[in-house]
Coordinates of C-alpha atoms in Angstrom, one line a residue:
M20 CA 0.0 0.0 0.0
V21 CA 3.0 2.3 0.5
G22 CA 3.3 2.7 -3.3
L23 CA -0.1 4.4 -3.3
L24 CA 0.9 7.2 -1.0
A25 CA 1.8 10.7 -2.4
P26 CA 4.8 12.5 -0.9
A27 CA 4.1 14.4 2.3
S28 CA 5.1 17.6 0.5
A29 CA 1.9 17.4 -1.6
L30 CA -0.1 18.4 1.5
R31 CA -1.1 22.0 2.3
Q32 CA -1.8 22.5 6.0
V33 CA -3.3 25.4 7.7
C34 CA -3.5 25.5 11.5
S35 CA -6.2 27.3 13.4
G36 CA -6.8 26.8 17.1
C37 CA -7.1 23.2 18.1
A38 CA -8.1 22.0 14.7
R39 CA -5.9 21.5 11.7
R40 CA -7.5 21.6 8.3
V41 CA -5.9 20.0 5.3
R42 CA -7.3 20.3 1.8
L43 CA -5.8 18.2 -1.0
P44 CA -7.5 19.1 -4.3
G45 CA -7.0 16.5 -6.9
P46 CA -7.1 16.7 -10.7
A47 CA -10.4 17.1 -12.5
L48 CA -11.5 13.5 -12.8
A49 CA -14.3 11.9 -14.7
R50 CA -16.9 10.6 -12.3
T51 CA -17.1 6.9 -12.9
P52 CA -19.0 4.5 -10.6
G53 CA -16.7 2.4 -8.5
R54 CA -16.4 -1.3 -8.9
M55 CA -17.1 -3.2 -5.7
L56 CA -14.3 -5.7 -5.1
A57 CA -16.1 -7.9 -2.6
A58 CA -19.3 -8.4 -4.6
S59 CA -21.6 -6.5 -6.9
Y60 CA -24.6 -4.9 -5.4
S61 CA -26.9 -7.0 -7.6
Q62 CA -25.6 -10.1 -5.7
V63 CA -26.1 -8.6 -2.2
S64 CA -29.1 -9.4 -0.1
T65 CA -30.1 -6.3 1.9
V66 CA -32.0 -5.8 5.1
P67 CA -34.5 -3.0 5.9
L68 CA -32.8 -0.6 8.4
A69 CA -34.5 0.8 11.5
Y70 CA -34.2 4.6 11.8
E71 CA -35.2 7.7 13.6
L72 CA -36.1 10.9 11.7
H73 CA -35.2 14.3 13.2
E74 CA -37.1 17.1 11.5
P75 CA -36.0 20.7 11.7
A76 CA -38.4 23.3 13.1
K77 CA -37.6 25.5 10.1
P78 CA -36.7 23.3 7.2
V79 CA -34.9 24.8 4.2
A80 CA -37.3 24.6 1.3
D81 CA -34.9 22.9 -1.1
K82 CA -33.6 20.4 1.4
Q83 CA -36.8 18.4 1.9
T84 CA -35.3 15.4 0.1
S85 CA -31.7 16.2 0.6
P86 CA -31.2 14.9 4.2
I87 CA -28.3 13.9 6.4
I88 CA -27.9 10.1 7.0
F89 CA -26.1 9.4 10.3
M90 CA -24.4 6.0 10.9
H91 CA -23.0 4.7 14.2
G92 CA -19.9 2.6 14.9
L93 CA -19.5 -1.0 16.1
F94 CA -21.8 -1.9 19.0
G95 CA -23.6 1.4 18.6
S96 CA -27.1 2.3 17.5
K97 CA -29.3 5.2 16.3
K98 CA -29.6 6.3 19.9
N99 CA -25.9 7.3 20.1
N100 CA -26.2 10.2 17.6
R101 CA -29.7 11.4 18.7
T102 CA -28.6 14.6 20.3
M103 CA -26.1 15.6 17.6
S104 CA -28.7 14.8 14.9
K105 CA -31.3 17.1 16.5
V106 CA -28.7 19.9 16.7
L107 CA -27.7 19.5 13.1
A108 CA -31.3 19.4 12.0
R109 CA -31.9 22.6 13.8
D110 CA -28.7 24.4 12.6
L111 CA -28.9 23.3 9.0
G112 CA -32.6 23.1 8.5
R113 CA -32.3 19.6 7.1
H114 CA -33.9 16.3 7.9
V115 CA -31.6 13.9 9.7
Y116 CA -32.0 10.1 9.6
T117 CA -30.1 8.2 12.2
L118 CA -29.8 4.5 11.2
D119 CA -29.3 1.2 12.9
L120 CA -26.9 -0.7 10.7
R121 CA -27.6 -4.4 10.3
N122 CA -27.0 -6.5 13.4
H123 CA -27.3 -3.4 15.6
G124 CA -30.2 -1.7 17.4
D125 CA -33.6 -2.5 16.0
S126 CA -32.4 -3.5 12.5
P127 CA -32.6 -7.2 11.4
H128 CA -29.9 -9.7 12.2
D129 CA -28.1 -11.4 9.3
P130 CA -25.1 -13.8 9.3
K131 CA -23.2 -11.6 6.8
H132 CA -21.6 -8.5 8.2
D133 CA -19.1 -6.5 6.1
Y134 CA -18.8 -3.2 4.4
T135 CA -20.2 -4.4 1.1
V136 CA -23.5 -5.5 2.6
M137 CA -23.7 -2.6 5.0
A138 CA -23.2 -0.1 2.2
A139 CA -25.8 -1.9 0.1
D140 CA -28.3 -1.7 3.0
V141 CA -27.8 2.1 3.1
A142 CA -28.1 2.4 -0.7
E143 CA -31.4 0.5 -0.5
F144 CA -32.6 2.8 2.3
I145 CA -31.9 5.9 0.2
R146 CA -33.8 4.5 -2.8
K147 CA -36.7 3.2 -0.7
H148 CA -37.2 6.6 1.0
G149 CA -36.8 8.5 -2.2
L150 CA -33.9 10.6 -0.8
K151 CA -32.0 12.8 -3.2
E152 CA -28.4 14.0 -2.7
P153 CA -28.0 13.0 0.9
T154 CA -25.0 13.8 3.1
L155 CA -23.6 10.7 4.7
I156 CA -22.1 11.0 8.2
G157 CA -20.5 8.0 9.7
H158 CA -18.3 7.2 12.8
S159 CA -15.8 4.4 12.8
M160 CA -17.6 1.4 11.2
G161 CA -20.2 3.8 9.9
A162 CA -17.5 5.9 8.4
K163 CA -16.2 3.0 6.3
T164 CA -19.7 2.1 5.3
A165 CA -20.2 5.7 4.1
M166 CA -16.9 5.6 2.2
V167 CA -17.7 2.3 0.5
L168 CA -21.1 3.5 -0.6
A169 CA -19.8 6.8 -1.9
L170 CA -17.1 5.1 -4.0
N171 CA -19.4 2.4 -5.3
Q172 CA -22.5 4.5 -6.1
P173 CA -21.4 8.2 -6.2
D174 CA -24.6 9.3 -7.9
L175 CA -26.5 8.4 -4.8
V176 CA -24.5 10.7 -2.5
A177 CA -23.9 14.5 -2.4
N178 CA -21.0 14.5 0.1
L179 CA -19.8 12.7 3.1
V180 CA -18.3 13.2 6.6
A181 CA -16.1 10.3 7.8
V182 CA -15.3 10.4 11.5
D183 CA -12.1 8.8 12.7
N184 CA -11.6 6.2 10.1
A185 CA -9.8 5.9 6.8
P186 CA -10.0 3.9 3.5
V187 CA -7.3 1.4 4.5
D188 CA -7.0 -2.1 5.9
A189 CA -6.2 -1.8 9.6
R190 CA -6.3 -4.3 12.5
L191 CA -9.1 -3.5 15.0
S192 CA -8.1 -2.8 18.6
S193 CA -7.8 -5.8 20.8
E194 CA -10.4 -4.2 23.0
F195 CA -13.2 -5.2 20.7
P196 CA -12.9 -9.0 21.3
R197 CA -12.6 -8.4 25.0
Y198 CA -15.9 -6.4 24.9
I199 CA -17.6 -9.3 23.2
Q200 CA -16.2 -11.7 25.9
G201 CA -17.6 -9.5 28.6
M202 CA -21.0 -9.2 26.9
R203 CA -21.2 -13.0 26.5
K204 CA -20.5 -13.4 30.2
I205 CA -23.4 -11.1 31.0
D206 CA -25.7 -13.1 28.7
E207 CA -24.6 -16.3 30.4
A208 CA -25.2 -14.9 33.9
K209 CA -28.8 -14.0 33.0
T210 CA -28.6 -10.7 34.8
T211 CA -31.7 -8.9 35.9
R212 CA -30.1 -5.6 37.1
Q213 CA -27.9 -3.1 35.2
A214 CA -25.6 -2.8 38.2
E215 CA -24.9 -6.5 38.1
A216 CA -24.2 -6.4 34.4
D217 CA -21.8 -3.5 34.9
E218 CA -19.9 -5.4 37.6
I219 CA -19.4 -8.4 35.2
L220 CA -18.2 -6.1 32.4
K221 CA -15.6 -4.2 34.5
P222 CA -12.6 -6.6 33.9
Y223 CA -13.3 -6.4 30.1
A224 CA -14.0 -2.7 29.8
P225 CA -12.4 -0.6 32.7
S226 CA -13.8 2.7 31.3
P227 CA -17.2 3.5 32.8
T228 CA -18.1 5.5 29.7
I229 CA -17.4 2.4 27.4
R230 CA -19.4 0.2 29.8
Q231 CA -22.3 2.5 29.7
F232 CA -22.1 2.5 25.9
L233 CA -22.0 -1.3 25.6
L234 CA -24.7 -1.8 28.3
G235 CA -27.0 0.4 26.3
N236 CA -27.6 -2.6 24.1
L237 CA -29.2 -4.6 26.9
H238 CA -33.0 -5.2 26.7
R239 CA -35.6 -7.6 28.0
P240 CA -36.8 -9.7 25.1
S241 CA -40.4 -9.9 26.2
P242 CA -42.5 -7.8 28.6
G243 CA -42.7 -10.4 31.3
D244 CA -39.0 -11.4 31.1
R245 CA -36.8 -10.1 34.0
T246 CA -33.6 -11.3 32.4
Q247 CA -31.6 -8.8 30.3
R248 CA -30.0 -9.9 27.1
F249 CA -28.0 -8.1 24.4
R250 CA -29.8 -7.1 21.2
L251 CA -26.6 -7.7 19.4
P252 CA -25.9 -11.1 17.7
L253 CA -22.6 -11.5 19.5
S254 CA -21.6 -14.6 17.6
T255 CA -22.1 -12.9 14.2
L256 CA -20.1 -9.8 15.3
A257 CA -17.3 -11.9 16.8
R258 CA -16.9 -13.7 13.5
A259 CA -16.9 -10.4 11.7
L260 CA -14.2 -8.7 13.8
D261 CA -11.3 -10.1 11.7
H262 CA -12.7 -8.3 8.6
L263 CA -14.1 -5.1 10.1
G264 CA -10.7 -3.4 9.9
D265 CA -10.6 -4.2 6.1
F266 CA -11.5 -1.8 3.3
P267 CA -13.0 -3.4 0.1
Y268 CA -11.1 -1.0 -2.2
K269 CA -7.4 -1.4 -2.6
D270 CA -6.6 0.8 -5.6
P271 CA -7.7 4.4 -5.9
A272 CA -7.5 4.0 -9.7
E273 CA -10.6 1.8 -9.6
A274 CA -12.8 4.2 -7.8
R275 CA -12.8 7.9 -6.8
F276 CA -15.4 10.0 -5.2
V277 CA -14.9 13.5 -6.7
K278 CA -17.4 15.3 -4.6
P279 CA -16.7 17.1 -1.3
A280 CA -15.6 14.9 1.7
L281 CA -14.8 15.8 5.2
F282 CA -12.6 13.6 7.4
V283 CA -12.7 14.4 11.1
R284 CA -10.1 12.6 13.3
G285 CA -9.3 12.6 16.9
T286 CA -5.7 13.6 17.5
Q287 CA -5.4 11.1 20.4
S288 CA -6.7 8.3 18.3
K289 CA -4.7 6.0 16.1
Y290 CA -7.3 5.2 13.4
V291 CA -6.2 7.9 10.9
P292 CA -2.3 8.2 11.1
D293 CA -0.5 10.9 9.1
D294 CA 0.9 8.4 6.6
V295 CA -2.6 7.5 5.2
I296 CA -3.6 11.1 4.5
P297 CA -2.2 11.1 0.9
L298 CA -4.2 7.9 0.2
I299 CA -7.4 9.5 1.4
G300 CA -6.7 12.2 -1.1
Q301 CA -6.4 9.7 -3.9
F302 CA -9.7 8.1 -3.1
F303 CA -11.4 11.4 -2.2
P304 CA -9.5 14.1 -4.1
L305 CA -11.8 17.0 -2.8
F306 CA -11.4 16.0 0.8
E307 CA -10.8 18.2 3.8
L308 CA -9.3 17.1 7.1
V309 CA -10.2 18.5 10.5
D310 CA -8.3 17.4 13.6
V311 CA -10.1 17.5 17.0
D312 CA -8.3 17.2 20.3
A313 CA -10.1 13.9 21.2
G314 CA -9.8 10.2 21.2
H315 CA -11.7 7.8 18.9
W316 CA -15.1 8.9 20.3
V317 CA -14.9 12.3 18.7
I318 CA -18.6 13.2 18.6
S319 CA -19.3 12.4 22.3
E320 CA -15.9 13.7 23.6
K321 CA -16.0 17.1 21.7
P322 CA -19.5 17.6 20.4
E323 CA -19.1 21.4 19.9
A324 CA -15.9 21.0 17.9
F325 CA -17.5 18.3 15.8
R326 CA -20.7 20.4 15.2
E327 CA -18.6 23.4 14.1
A328 CA -16.6 21.3 11.7
V329 CA -19.7 19.9 10.1
L330 CA -21.4 23.2 9.9
R331 CA -18.4 24.8 8.1
F332 CA -18.4 21.9 5.7
L333 CA -22.1 21.8 4.9
E334 CA -23.2 25.4 5.1
P335 CA -23.5 27.0 1.6
K336 CA -20.3 28.6 0.4
E337 CA -20.3 32.2 -0.7

């Protein structure tokens, strides 16, 4: 992959406050649909995605069918981005759909879980709801889903915001298998109280914030059931972990998204190292990069910095 990287001198950087913005304009490229390497969309079986719709109090007239589609990361759900979605709907006057990706939240479970099928699910959601020129916003797993969809079907997408992930193969943190181990222990224990589940999870997830995030997936399967279980199909996601760091596209010559793209990364995170920035520019030649003083959970750690970056990117330019 090193051979795909442009020299660091090709980057133009401008520092302002705690955020660094990088813009790497590429040559004028013909917009040609990408070729999905893992499978063609015609061969993919999609699932209908659960969602919440956040409507602005004062919608912009020409944005009725040009919404924002917000996608969470691994072990997340549409609930995670609820507050930010309401804020963006208010500030931009646009409808915001927060999705549950397959095998998460209220969306159906399916044994196949990779970026090809997740992107196909979102593409079908866009078509089914008659959405025109949506903005895709995705964090982590949702960011790669957004990138794959934009590269494969650019005509469906107006622009995208990728939060703390990059179009590269990268090994997932060893924390994720431990989280699944802990969640399995909770299911085996048949807990009835949140505090009990939290205590079981502590050795696997020391951070109270991470534990709260994971335990948000607990529910009681039926009204009369006192036992809490995870909504997530843990076995399916455990099998998928080895591939969730992968990116289906290996060669920027096969697919480019030549519309605006914003990449927001946490400076304390390792998901978007400096040496992949030129590769981002080859897949997304009109990209901008904003650095936020945060870890991987950029949106929850620094919501105002994230909001400001998105507003600058999406507000109409003079």
